[in-house]
JSON list of C-alpha atoms in Angstrom, two decimals:
[
{"chain": "J", "resi": 14, "resn": "UNK", "atom": "CA", "xyz": [0.00, 0.00, 0.00]},
{"chain": "J", "resi": 15, "resn": "UNK", "atom": "CA", "xyz": [2.88, 2.36, 0.69]},
{"chain": "J", "resi": 16, "resn": "UNK", "atom": "CA", "xyz": [3.95, 2.09, -2.97]},
{"chain": "J", "resi": 17, "resn": "UNK", "atom": "CA", "xyz": [0.79, 3.88, -4.14]},
{"chain": "J", "resi": 18, "resn": "UNK", "atom": "CA", "xyz": [0.36, 7.61, -3.58]},
{"chain": "J", "resi": 19, "resn": "UNK", "atom": "CA", "xyz": [-2.42, 8.91, -1.37]},
{"chain": "J", "resi": 20, "resn": "UNK", "atom": "CA", "xyz": [-4.06, 10.68, -4.31]},
{"chain": "J", "resi": 21, "resn": "UNK", "atom": "CA", "xyz": [-4.55, 7.34, -6.07]},
{"chain": "J", "resi": 22, "resn": "UNK", "atom": "CA", "xyz": [-6.14, 5.75, -2.98]},
{"chain": "J", "resi": 23, "resn": "UNK", "atom": "CA", "xyz": [-8.43, 8.77, -2.63]},
{"chain": "J", "resi": 24, "resn": "UNK", "atom": "CA", "xyz": [-9.43, 8.41, -6.27]},
{"chain": "J", "resi": 25, "resn": "UNK", "atom": "CA", "xyz": [-10.17, 4.69, -5.75]},
{"chain": "J", "resi": 26, "resn": "UNK", "atom": "CA", "xyz": [-12.43, 5.52, -2.82]},
{"chain": "J", "resi": 27, "resn": "UNK", "atom": "CA", "xyz": [-14.19, 8.24, -4.82]},
{"chain": "J", "resi": 28, "resn": "UNK", "atom": "CA", "xyz": [-14.86, 5.80, -7.67]},
{"chain": "J", "resi": 29, "resn": "UNK", "atom": "CA", "xyz": [-16.08, 3.20, -5.19]},
{"chain": "J", "resi": 30, "resn": "UNK", "atom": "CA", "xyz": [-18.51, 5.65, -3.60]},
{"chain": "J", "resi": 31, "resn": "UNK", "atom": "CA", "xyz": [-19.62, 7.29, -6.83]},
{"chain": "J", "resi": 32, "resn": "UNK", "atom": "CA", "xyz": [-19.88, 4.40, -9.31]},
{"chain": "J", "resi": 33, "resn": "UNK", "atom": "CA", "xyz": [-19.50, 1.09, -7.50]},
{"chain": "J", "resi": 34, "resn": "UNK", "atom": "CA", "xyz": [-22.16, 1.87, -4.89]},
{"chain": "J", "resi": 35, "resn": "UNK", "atom": "CA", "xyz": [-20.10, 1.53, -1.73]},
{"chain": "J", "resi": 36, "resn": "UNK", "atom": "CA", "xyz": [-22.26, 2.22, 1.32]},
{"chain": "J", "resi": 37, "resn": "UNK", "atom": "CA", "xyz": [-21.39, 3.75, 4.65]},
{"chain": "J", "resi": 38, "resn": "UNK", "atom": "CA", "xyz": [-20.86, 0.24, 6.04]},
{"chain": "J", "resi": 39, "resn": "UNK", "atom": "CA", "xyz": [-18.23, -0.48, 3.38]},
{"chain": "J", "resi": 40, "resn": "UNK", "atom": "CA", "xyz": [-16.53, 2.83, 4.07]},
{"chain": "J", "resi": 41, "resn": "UNK", "atom": "CA", "xyz": [-16.45, 2.11, 7.81]},
{"chain": "J", "resi": 42, "resn": "UNK", "atom": "CA", "xyz": [-14.97, -1.35, 7.18]},
{"chain": "J", "resi": 43, "resn": "UNK", "atom": "CA", "xyz": [-12.30, 0.18, 4.97]},
{"chain": "J", "resi": 44, "resn": "UNK", "atom": "CA", "xyz": [-11.46, 2.77, 7.63]},
{"chain": "J", "resi": 45, "resn": "UNK", "atom": "CA", "xyz": [-10.50, 0.10, 10.22]},
{"chain": "J", "resi": 46, "resn": "UNK", "atom": "CA", "xyz": [-8.15, -1.76, 7.88]},
{"chain": "J", "resi": 47, "resn": "UNK", "atom": "CA", "xyz": [-5.15, 0.57, 8.37]},
{"chain": "J", "resi": 48, "resn": "UNK", "atom": "CA", "xyz": [-4.24, 4.08, 9.47]},
{"chain": "J", "resi": 49, "resn": "UNK", "atom": "CA", "xyz": [-3.85, 5.41, 5.94]},
{"chain": "J", "resi": 50, "resn": "UNK", "atom": "CA", "xyz": [-7.32, 4.26, 4.81]},
{"chain": "J", "resi": 51, "resn": "UNK", "atom": "CA", "xyz": [-8.76, 5.44, 8.10]},
{"chain": "J", "resi": 52, "resn": "UNK", "atom": "CA", "xyz": [-7.50, 8.94, 7.37]},
{"chain": "J", "resi": 53, "resn": "UNK", "atom": "CA", "xyz": [-8.52, 8.87, 3.71]},
{"chain": "J", "resi": 54, "resn": "UNK", "atom": "CA", "xyz": [-11.97, 7.43, 4.34]},
{"chain": "J", "resi": 55, "resn": "UNK", "atom": "CA", "xyz": [-12.75, 10.35, 6.65]},
{"chain": "J", "resi": 56, "resn": "UNK", "atom": "CA", "xyz": [-12.50, 12.82, 3.79]},
{"chain": "J", "resi": 57, "resn": "UNK", "atom": "CA", "xyz": [-15.48, 15.19, 3.60]},
{"chain": "J", "resi": 58, "resn": "UNK", "atom": "CA", "xyz": [-15.94, 14.71, -0.14]},
{"chain": "J", "resi": 59, "resn": "UNK", "atom": "CA", "xyz": [-16.72, 10.99, 0.32]},
{"chain": "J", "resi": 60, "resn": "UNK", "atom": "CA", "xyz": [-19.23, 11.54, 3.10]},
{"chain": "J", "resi": 61, "resn": "UNK", "atom": "CA", "xyz": [-20.71, 14.51, 1.31]},
{"chain": "J", "resi": 62, "resn": "UNK", "atom": "CA", "xyz": [-21.44, 12.25, -1.67]},
{"chain": "J", "resi": 63, "resn": "UNK", "atom": "CA", "xyz": [-23.12, 9.74, 0.66]},
{"chain": "J", "resi": 64, "resn": "UNK", "atom": "CA", "xyz": [-25.14, 12.57, 2.17]},
{"chain": "J", "resi": 65, "resn": "UNK", "atom": "CA", "xyz": [-26.39, 13.79, -1.19]},
{"chain": "J", "resi": 66, "resn": "UNK", "atom": "CA", "xyz": [-27.23, 10.28, -2.41]},
{"chain": "J", "resi": 67, "resn": "UNK", "atom": "CA", "xyz": [-28.94, 8.88, 0.73]},
{"chain": "J", "resi": 68, "resn": "UNK", "atom": "CA", "xyz": [-30.45, 12.10, 2.15]},
{"chain": "J", "resi": 69, "resn": "UNK", "atom": "CA", "xyz": [-31.15, 14.27, -0.90]},
{"chain": "J", "resi": 70, "resn": "UNK", "atom": "CA", "xyz": [-34.05, 16.18, 0.66]},
{"chain": "J", "resi": 71, "resn": "UNK", "atom": "CA", "xyz": [-32.13, 17.19, 3.77]},
{"chain": "J", "resi": 72, "resn": "UNK", "atom": "CA", "xyz": [-30.99, 20.83, 4.12]},
{"chain": "J", "resi": 73, "resn": "UNK", "atom": "CA", "xyz": [-27.45, 21.78, 3.18]},
{"chain": "J", "resi": 74, "resn": "UNK", "atom": "CA", "xyz": [-24.84, 21.03, 5.85]},
{"chain": "J", "resi": 75, "resn": "UNK", "atom": "CA", "xyz": [-23.66, 23.89, 8.03]},
{"chain": "J", "resi": 76, "resn": "UNK", "atom": "CA", "xyz": [-20.12, 25.06, 7.53]},
{"chain": "J", "resi": 77, "resn": "UNK", "atom": "CA", "xyz": [-19.00, 24.33, 11.10]},
{"chain": "J", "resi": 78, "resn": "UNK", "atom": "CA", "xyz": [-19.68, 20.57, 11.00]},
{"chain": "J", "resi": 79, "resn": "UNK", "atom": "CA", "xyz": [-18.00, 17.86, 8.95]},
{"chain": "J", "resi": 80, "resn": "UNK", "atom": "CA", "xyz": [-19.91, 15.78, 6.44]},
{"chain": "J", "resi": 81, "resn": "UNK", "atom": "CA", "xyz": [-19.17, 12.60, 8.38]},
{"chain": "J", "resi": 82, "resn": "UNK", "atom": "CA", "xyz": [-20.65, 13.94, 11.63]},
{"chain": "J", "resi": 83, "resn": "UNK", "atom": "CA", "xyz": [-23.64, 15.33, 9.73]},
{"chain": "J", "resi": 84, "resn": "UNK", "atom": "CA", "xyz": [-24.16, 11.96, 8.04]},
{"chain": "J", "resi": 85, "resn": "UNK", "atom": "CA", "xyz": [-24.07, 10.27, 11.45]},
{"chain": "J", "resi": 86, "resn": "UNK", "atom": "CA", "xyz": [-26.65, 12.73, 12.81]},
{"chain": "J", "resi": 87, "resn": "UNK", "atom": "CA", "xyz": [-29.01, 12.25, 9.88]},
{"chain": "J", "resi": 88, "resn": "UNK", "atom": "CA", "xyz": [-28.50, 8.49, 9.93]},
{"chain": "J", "resi": 89, "resn": "UNK", "atom": "CA", "xyz": [-29.47, 8.31, 13.61]},
{"chain": "J", "resi": 90, "resn": "UNK", "atom": "CA", "xyz": [-32.48, 10.54, 12.99]},
{"chain": "J", "resi": 91, "resn": "UNK", "atom": "CA", "xyz": [-33.59, 8.39, 10.05]},
{"chain": "J", "resi": 92, "resn": "UNK", "atom": "CA", "xyz": [-33.12, 5.29, 12.19]},
{"chain": "J", "resi": 93, "resn": "UNK", "atom": "CA", "xyz": [-35.36, 6.77, 14.90]},
{"chain": "J", "resi": 94, "resn": "UNK", "atom": "CA", "xyz": [-37.95, 7.59, 12.24]},
{"chain": "J", "resi": 95, "resn": "UNK", "atom": "CA", "xyz": [-37.88, 4.01, 10.96]},
{"chain": "J", "resi": 96, "resn": "UNK", "atom": "CA", "xyz": [-38.19, 2.61, 14.49]},
{"chain": "J", "resi": 97, "resn": "UNK", "atom": "CA", "xyz": [-41.19, 4.86, 15.19]},
{"chain": "J", "resi": 98, "resn": "UNK", "atom": "CA", "xyz": [-42.79, 3.85, 11.88]},
{"chain": "J", "resi": 99, "resn": "UNK", "atom": "CA", "xyz": [-42.11, 0.19, 12.69]},
{"chain": "J", "resi": 100, "resn": "UNK", "atom": "CA", "xyz": [-43.82, 0.55, 16.07]},
{"chain": "J", "resi": 101, "resn": "UNK", "atom": "CA", "xyz": [-46.88, 2.04, 14.37]},
{"chain": "J", "resi": 102, "resn": "UNK", "atom": "CA", "xyz": [-46.96, -0.78, 11.83]},
{"chain": "J", "resi": 103, "resn": "UNK", "atom": "CA", "xyz": [-46.65, -3.40, 14.59]},
{"chain": "J", "resi": 104, "resn": "UNK", "atom": "CA", "xyz": [-49.45, -1.80, 16.61]},
{"chain": "J", "resi": 105, "resn": "UNK", "atom": "CA", "xyz": [-51.64, -1.68, 13.52]},
{"chain": "J", "resi": 106, "resn": "UNK", "atom": "CA", "xyz": [-50.95, -5.34, 12.78]},
{"chain": "J", "resi": 107, "resn": "UNK", "atom": "CA", "xyz": [-51.63, -6.32, 16.40]},
{"chain": "J", "resi": 108, "resn": "UNK", "atom": "CA", "xyz": [-54.96, -4.50, 16.25]},
{"chain": "J", "resi": 109, "resn": "UNK", "atom": "CA", "xyz": [-55.77, -6.44, 13.06]},
{"chain": "J", "resi": 110, "resn": "UNK", "atom": "CA", "xyz": [-54.95, -9.70, 14.83]},
{"chain": "J", "resi": 111, "resn": "UNK", "atom": "CA", "xyz": [-57.21, -8.72, 17.73]},
{"chain": "J", "resi": 112, "resn": "UNK", "atom": "CA", "xyz": [-60.01, -7.89, 15.28]},
{"chain": "J", "resi": 113, "resn": "UNK", "atom": "CA", "xyz": [-59.57, -11.24, 13.48]},
{"chain": "J", "resi": 114, "resn": "UNK", "atom": "CA", "xyz": [-59.65, -13.04, 16.84]},
{"chain": "J", "resi": 115, "resn": "UNK", "atom": "CA", "xyz": [-62.83, -11.21, 17.82]},
{"chain": "J", "resi": 116, "resn": "UNK", "atom": "CA", "xyz": [-64.49, -12.14, 14.52]},
{"chain": "J", "resi": 117, "resn": "UNK", "atom": "CA", "xyz": [-63.43, -15.77, 14.97]},
{"chain": "J", "resi": 118, "resn": "UNK", "atom": "CA", "xyz": [-64.99, -15.82, 18.43]},
{"chain": "J", "resi": 119, "resn": "UNK", "atom": "CA", "xyz": [-68.22, -14.31, 17.08]},
{"chain": "J", "resi": 120, "resn": "UNK", "atom": "CA", "xyz": [-68.37, -16.88, 14.27]},
{"chain": "J", "resi": 121, "resn": "UNK", "atom": "CA", "xyz": [-67.76, -19.74, 16.70]},
{"chain": "J", "resi": 122, "resn": "UNK", "atom": "CA", "xyz": [-70.55, -18.43, 18.93]},
{"chain": "J", "resi": 123, "resn": "UNK", "atom": "CA", "xyz": [-72.95, -18.24, 16.00]},
{"chain": "J", "resi": 124, "resn": "UNK", "atom": "CA", "xyz": [-72.00, -21.75, 14.85]},
{"chain": "J", "resi": 125, "resn": "UNK", "atom": "CA", "xyz": [-72.70, -23.09, 18.35]},
{"chain": "J", "resi": 126, "resn": "UNK", "atom": "CA", "xyz": [-76.07, -21.32, 18.42]},
{"chain": "J", "resi": 127, "resn": "UNK", "atom": "CA", "xyz": [-77.03, -22.65, 15.00]},
{"chain": "J", "resi": 128, "resn": "UNK", "atom": "CA", "xyz": [-76.02, -26.20, 15.99]},
{"chain": "J", "resi": 129, "resn": "UNK", "atom": "CA", "xyz": [-78.15, -25.99, 19.16]},
{"chain": "J", "resi": 130, "resn": "UNK", "atom": "CA", "xyz": [-81.05, -24.66, 17.07]},
{"chain": "J", "resi": 131, "resn": "UNK", "atom": "CA", "xyz": [-80.58, -27.49, 14.55]},
{"chain": "J", "resi": 132, "resn": "UNK", "atom": "CA", "xyz": [-80.60, -30.09, 17.34]},
{"chain": "J", "resi": 133, "resn": "UNK", "atom": "CA", "xyz": [-83.79, -28.64, 18.82]},
{"chain": "J", "resi": 134, "resn": "UNK", "atom": "CA", "xyz": [-85.44, -28.51, 15.39]},
{"chain": "J", "resi": 135, "resn": "UNK", "atom": "CA", "xyz": [-84.40, -32.08, 14.65]},
{"chain": "J", "resi": 136, "resn": "UNK", "atom": "CA", "xyz": [-85.78, -33.26, 17.99]},
{"chain": "J", "resi": 137, "resn": "UNK", "atom": "CA", "xyz": [-89.13, -31.55, 17.41]},
{"chain": "J", "resi": 138, "resn": "UNK", "atom": "CA", "xyz": [-89.26, -32.86, 13.84]},
{"chain": "J", "resi": 139, "resn": "UNK", "atom": "CA", "xyz": [-88.60, -36.40, 15.02]},
{"chain": "J", "resi": 140, "resn": "UNK", "atom": "CA", "xyz": [-91.42, -36.07, 17.57]},
{"chain": "J", "resi": 141, "resn": "UNK", "atom": "CA", "xyz": [-93.88, -34.79, 14.94]},
{"chain": "J", "resi": 142, "resn": "UNK", "atom": "CA", "xyz": [-92.94, -37.61, 12.58]},
{"chain": "J", "resi": 143, "resn": "UNK", "atom": "CA", "xyz": [-93.84, -40.09, 15.32]},
{"chain": "J", "resi": 144, "resn": "UNK", "atom": "CA", "xyz": [-97.12, -38.22, 15.82]},
{"chain": "J", "resi": 145, "resn": "UNK", "atom": "CA", "xyz": [-97.90, -38.52, 12.10]},
{"chain": "J", "resi": 146, "resn": "UNK", "atom": "CA", "xyz": [-97.10, -42.21, 12.16]},
{"chain": "J", "resi": 147, "resn": "UNK", "atom": "CA", "xyz": [-99.37, -42.60, 15.18]},
{"chain": "J", "resi": 148, "resn": "UNK", "atom": "CA", "xyz": [-102.24, -40.76, 13.44]},
{"chain": "J", "resi": 149, "resn": "UNK", "atom": "CA", "xyz": [-101.88, -43.03, 10.40]},
{"chain": "J", "resi": 150, "resn": "UNK", "atom": "CA", "xyz": [-101.76, -46.11, 12.63]},
{"chain": "J", "resi": 151, "resn": "UNK", "atom": "CA", "xyz": [-105.11, -45.18, 14.22]},
{"chain": "J", "resi": 152, "resn": "UNK", "atom": "CA", "xyz": [-106.86, -46.08, 10.96]},
{"chain": "J", "resi": 153, "resn": "UNK", "atom": "CA", "xyz": [-105.84, -49.74, 11.20]},
{"chain": "J", "resi": 154, "resn": "UNK", "atom": "CA", "xyz": [-106.60, -52.34, 13.85]},
{"chain": "J", "resi": 155, "resn": "UNK", "atom": "CA", "xyz": [-104.18, -52.50, 16.78]},
{"chain": "J", "resi": 156, "resn": "UNK", "atom": "CA", "xyz": [-104.28, -53.76, 20.35]},
{"chain": "J", "resi": 157, "resn": "UNK", "atom": "CA", "xyz": [-106.16, -51.42, 22.65]},
{"chain": "J", "resi": 158, "resn": "UNK", "atom": "CA", "xyz": [-103.08, -50.57, 24.75]},
{"chain": "J", "resi": 159, "resn": "UNK", "atom": "CA", "xyz": [-101.05, -49.52, 21.70]},
{"chain": "J", "resi": 160, "resn": "UNK", "atom": "CA", "xyz": [-104.04, -47.75, 20.18]},
{"chain": "J", "resi": 161, "resn": "UNK", "atom": "CA", "xyz": [-104.63, -45.74, 23.38]},
{"chain": "J", "resi": 162, "resn": "UNK", "atom": "CA", "xyz": [-101.01, -44.68, 23.58]},
{"chain": "J", "resi": 163, "resn": "UNK", "atom": "CA", "xyz": [-100.99, -43.51, 19.95]},
{"chain": "J", "resi": 164, "resn": "UNK", "atom": "CA", "xyz": [-104.30, -41.69, 20.39]},
{"chain": "J", "resi": 165, "resn": "UNK", "atom": "CA", "xyz": [-102.92, -39.88, 23.43]},
{"chain": "J", "resi": 166, "resn": "UNK", "atom": "CA", "xyz": [-99.82, -38.83, 21.44]},
{"chain": "J", "resi": 167, "resn": "UNK", "atom": "CA", "xyz": [-102.00, -37.45, 18.62]},
{"chain": "J", "resi": 168, "resn": "UNK", "atom": "CA", "xyz": [-104.27, -35.55, 21.02]},
{"chain": "J", "resi": 169, "resn": "UNK", "atom": "CA", "xyz": [-101.31, -33.91, 22.78]},
{"chain": "J", "resi": 170, "resn": "UNK", "atom": "CA", "xyz": [-100.18, -32.32, 19.50]},
{"chain": "J", "resi": 171, "resn": "UNK", "atom": "CA", "xyz": [-101.85, -28.89, 19.45]},
{"chain": "J", "resi": 172, "resn": "UNK", "atom": "CA", "xyz": [-100.68, -27.89, 15.92]},
{"chain": "J", "resi": 173, "resn": "UNK", "atom": "CA", "xyz": [-101.36, -29.59, 12.59]},
{"chain": "J", "resi": 174, "resn": "UNK", "atom": "CA", "xyz": [-98.56, -32.10, 12.14]},
{"chain": "J", "resi": 175, "resn": "UNK", "atom": "CA", "xyz": [-98.18, -31.87, 8.35]},
{"chain": "J", "resi": 176, "resn": "UNK", "atom": "CA", "xyz": [-97.75, -28.09, 8.12]},
{"chain": "J", "resi": 177, "resn": "UNK", "atom": "CA", "xyz": [-95.46, -28.03, 11.13]},
{"chain": "J", "resi": 178, "resn": "UNK", "atom": "CA", "xyz": [-93.33, -30.85, 9.70]},
{"chain": "J", "resi": 179, "resn": "UNK", "atom": "CA", "xyz": [-92.83, -28.96, 6.44]},
{"chain": "J", "resi": 180, "resn": "UNK", "atom": "CA", "xyz": [-91.87, -25.81, 8.35]},
{"chain": "J", "resi": 181, "resn": "UNK", "atom": "CA", "xyz": [-89.40, -27.71, 10.52]},
{"chain": "J", "resi": 182, "resn": "UNK", "atom": "CA", "xyz": [-87.83, -29.46, 7.53]},
{"chain": "J", "resi": 183, "resn": "UNK", "atom": "CA", "xyz": [-87.30, -26.10, 5.84]},
{"chain": "J", "resi": 184, "resn": "UNK", "atom": "CA", "xyz": [-85.90, -24.62, 9.06]},
{"chain": "J", "resi": 185, "resn": "UNK", "atom": "CA", "xyz": [-83.52, -27.56, 9.44]},
{"chain": "J", "resi": 186, "resn": "UNK", "atom": "CA", "xyz": [-82.23, -27.10, 5.90]},
{"chain": "J", "resi": 187, "resn": "UNK", "atom": "CA", "xyz": [-81.70, -23.41, 6.55]},
{"chain": "J", "resi": 188, "resn": "UNK", "atom": "CA", "xyz": [-79.78, -24.22, 9.75]},
{"chain": "J", "resi": 189, "resn": "UNK", "atom": "CA", "xyz": [-77.50, -26.61, 7.87]},
{"chain": "J", "resi": 190, "resn": "UNK", "atom": "CA", "xyz": [-76.85, -24.03, 5.14]},
{"chain": "J", "resi": 191, "resn": "UNK", "atom": "CA", "xyz": [-76.14, -21.39, 7.77]},
{"chain": "J", "resi": 192, "resn": "UNK", "atom": "CA", "xyz": [-73.70, -23.69, 9.56]},
{"chain": "J", "resi": 193, "resn": "UNK", "atom": "CA", "xyz": [-71.88, -24.48, 6.30]},
{"chain": "J", "resi": 194, "resn": "UNK", "atom": "CA", "xyz": [-71.58, -20.76, 5.47]},
{"chain": "J", "resi": 195, "resn": "UNK", "atom": "CA", "xyz": [-70.34, -19.92, 8.96]},
{"chain": "J", "resi": 196, "resn": "UNK", "atom": "CA", "xyz": [-67.79, -22.75, 8.87]},
{"chain": "J", "resi": 197, "resn": "UNK", "atom": "CA", "xyz": [-66.46, -21.43, 5.54]},
{"chain": "J", "resi": 198, "resn": "UNK", "atom": "CA", "xyz": [-66.26, -17.92, 7.02]},
{"chain": "J", "resi": 199, "resn": "UNK", "atom": "CA", "xyz": [-64.43, -19.40, 10.01]},
{"chain": "J", "resi": 200, "resn": "UNK", "atom": "CA", "xyz": [-61.84, -21.06, 7.75]},
{"chain": "J", "resi": 201, "resn": "UNK", "atom": "CA", "xyz": [-61.31, -17.86, 5.77]},
{"chain": "J", "resi": 202, "resn": "UNK", "atom": "CA", "xyz": [-61.00, -15.73, 8.91]},
{"chain": "J", "resi": 203, "resn": "UNK", "atom": "CA", "xyz": [-58.63, -18.29, 10.45]},
{"chain": "J", "resi": 204, "resn": "UNK", "atom": "CA", "xyz": [-56.45, -18.07, 7.32]},
{"chain": "J", "resi": 205, "resn": "UNK", "atom": "CA", "xyz": [-56.37, -14.28, 7.56]},
{"chain": "J", "resi": 206, "resn": "UNK", "atom": "CA", "xyz": [-55.49, -14.51, 11.25]},
{"chain": "J", "resi": 207, "resn": "UNK", "atom": "CA", "xyz": [-52.61, -16.93, 10.59]},
{"chain": "J", "resi": 208, "resn": "UNK", "atom": "CA", "xyz": [-51.32, -14.72, 7.77]},
{"chain": "J", "resi": 209, "resn": "UNK", "atom": "CA", "xyz": [-51.44, -11.63, 10.01]},
{"chain": "J", "resi": 210, "resn": "UNK", "atom": "CA", "xyz": [-49.53, -13.49, 12.74]},
{"chain": "J", "resi": 211, "resn": "UNK", "atom": "CA", "xyz": [-46.85, -14.54, 10.24]},
{"chain": "J", "resi": 212, "resn": "UNK", "atom": "CA", "xyz": [-46.53, -10.93, 9.04]},
{"chain": "J", "resi": 213, "resn": "UNK", "atom": "CA", "xyz": [-46.22, -9.76, 12.64]},
{"chain": "J", "resi": 214, "resn": "UNK", "atom": "CA", "xyz": [-43.42, -12.26, 13.29]},
{"chain": "J", "resi": 215, "resn": "UNK", "atom": "CA", "xyz": [-41.62, -11.04, 10.14]},
{"chain": "J", "resi": 216, "resn": "UNK", "atom": "CA", "xyz": [-42.03, -7.41, 11.24]},
{"chain": "J", "resi": 217, "resn": "UNK", "atom": "CA", "xyz": [-40.54, -8.12, 14.64]},
{"chain": "J", "resi": 218, "resn": "UNK", "atom": "CA", "xyz": [-37.70, -10.11, 13.08]},
{"chain": "J", "resi": 219, "resn": "UNK", "atom": "CA", "xyz": [-36.81, -7.24, 10.69]},
{"chain": "J", "resi": 220, "resn": "UNK", "atom": "CA", "xyz": [-37.59, -4.10, 12.73]},
{"chain": "J", "resi": 221, "resn": "UNK", "atom": "CA", "xyz": [-35.96, -1.59, 10.35]},
{"chain": "J", "resi": 222, "resn": "UNK", "atom": "CA", "xyz": [-37.24, -3.01, 7.06]},
{"chain": "J", "resi": 223, "resn": "UNK", "atom": "CA", "xyz": [-39.68, -0.86, 5.11]},
{"chain": "J", "resi": 224, "resn": "UNK", "atom": "CA", "xyz": [-42.93, -2.84, 5.21]},
{"chain": "J", "resi": 225, "resn": "UNK", "atom": "CA", "xyz": [-45.21, -2.24, 2.25]},
{"chain": "J", "resi": 226, "resn": "UNK", "atom": "CA", "xyz": [-49.01, -2.36, 2.57]},
{"chain": "J", "resi": 227, "resn": "UNK", "atom": "CA", "xyz": [-50.62, -5.69, 1.83]},
{"chain": "J", "resi": 228, "resn": "UNK", "atom": "CA", "xyz": [-52.53, -4.28, -1.16]},
{"chain": "J", "resi": 229, "resn": "UNK", "atom": "CA", "xyz": [-49.28, -3.07, -2.71]},
{"chain": "J", "resi": 230, "resn": "UNK", "atom": "CA", "xyz": [-47.72, -6.53, -2.50]},
{"chain": "J", "resi": 231, "resn": "UNK", "atom": "CA", "xyz": [-50.84, -8.08, -4.01]},
{"chain": "J", "resi": 232, "resn": "UNK", "atom": "CA", "xyz": [-50.82, -5.60, -6.91]},
{"chain": "J", "resi": 233, "resn": "UNK", "atom": "CA", "xyz": [-47.16, -6.31, -7.57]},
{"chain": "J", "resi": 234, "resn": "UNK", "atom": "CA", "xyz": [-47.86, -10.05, -7.52]},
{"chain": "J", "resi": 235, "resn": "UNK", "atom": "CA", "xyz": [-50.75, -9.62, -9.96]},
{"chain": "J", "resi": 236, "resn": "UNK", "atom": "CA", "xyz": [-48.59, -7.59, -12.34]},
{"chain": "J", "resi": 237, "resn": "UNK", "atom": "CA", "xyz": [-45.86, -10.25, -12.31]},
{"chain": "J", "resi": 238, "resn": "UNK", "atom": "CA", "xyz": [-48.44, -12.98, -12.89]},
{"chain": "J", "resi": 239, "resn": "UNK", "atom": "CA", "xyz": [-49.93, -11.11, -15.89]},
{"chain": "J", "resi": 240, "resn": "UNK", "atom": "CA", "xyz": [-46.48, -10.57, -17.39]},
{"chain": "J", "resi": 241, "resn": "UNK", "atom": "CA", "xyz": [-45.66, -14.27, -16.98]},
{"chain": "J", "resi": 242, "resn": "UNK", "atom": "CA", "xyz": [-48.99, -15.26, -18.56]},
{"chain": "J", "resi": 243, "resn": "UNK", "atom": "CA", "xyz": [-48.47, -12.97, -21.57]},
{"chain": "J", "resi": 244, "resn": "UNK", "atom": "CA", "xyz": [-44.92, -14.28, -21.97]},
{"chain": "J", "resi": 245, "resn": "UNK", "atom": "CA", "xyz": [-46.12, -17.90, -21.93]},
{"chain": "J", "resi": 246, "resn": "UNK", "atom": "CA", "xyz": [-48.86, -17.17, -24.48]},
{"chain": "J", "resi": 247, "resn": "UNK", "atom": "CA", "xyz": [-46.29, -15.48, -26.74]},
{"chain": "J", "resi": 248, "resn": "UNK", "atom": "CA", "xyz": [-44.00, -18.51, -26.48]},
{"chain": "J", "resi": 249, "resn": "UNK", "atom": "CA", "xyz": [-46.88, -20.82, -27.41]},
{"chain": "J", "resi": 250, "resn": "UNK", "atom": "CA", "xyz": [-47.68, -18.72, -30.49]},
{"chain": "J", "resi": 251, "resn": "UNK", "atom": "CA", "xyz": [-44.05, -18.78, -31.56]},
{"chain": "J", "resi": 252, "resn": "UNK", "atom": "CA", "xyz": [-43.91, -22.55, -31.17]},
{"chain": "J", "resi": 253, "resn": "UNK", "atom": "CA", "xyz": [-47.06, -23.03, -33.26]},
{"chain": "J", "resi": 254, "resn": "UNK", "atom": "CA", "xyz": [-45.84, -20.89, -36.17]},
{"chain": "J", "resi": 255, "resn": "UNK", "atom": "CA", "xyz": [-43.76, -22.93, -38.68]}
]
């Protein structure tokens, strides 16, 4: 290293920062390699270029502070901004998880209520079917004991059995349809809850990563899928042409 002049090393660092995309981490690693590179990597022109490229909207640096110290100040301030934004994103995601959990609990409660209603309807329907069988059996000869029991069952029924049976059968079908719809809603909501929990784990694992909204990721995925589909259709047309 001593065989090369300092101007050449400075030019190498300038090219690395300007064209090769060296970051502040690379520059810090270079600065601890030796005393010469430590002195050269602290040059204001290098850090000023990093300032203009990474913080272009920041105000111009004051004359009494070096570019390196100003970069450190703005870096720490940007880091605090990212941490605060991350906390807001995490709180928002936790509130979404709580909302999904609440909806799951409501759906489970409604499913339990519909199942209880279906059991009660089925029990009443079964009773009315026995009453109808008993009323039909009264028209044929039977022992007096059996006939009396069936007659008592028919007399205890205060509503017309046929109309009530049709109403109960319809109500039972509606209960089953409602249960199937609620179970599907439960599966969908459970999937959304699991996805939100996975996203929360990823957010906590990468606290300083810029997290995009879910809709933005879906739009990007749809665009990539459309491009891939058009590319495949173009390839098929090219293969078909002689």
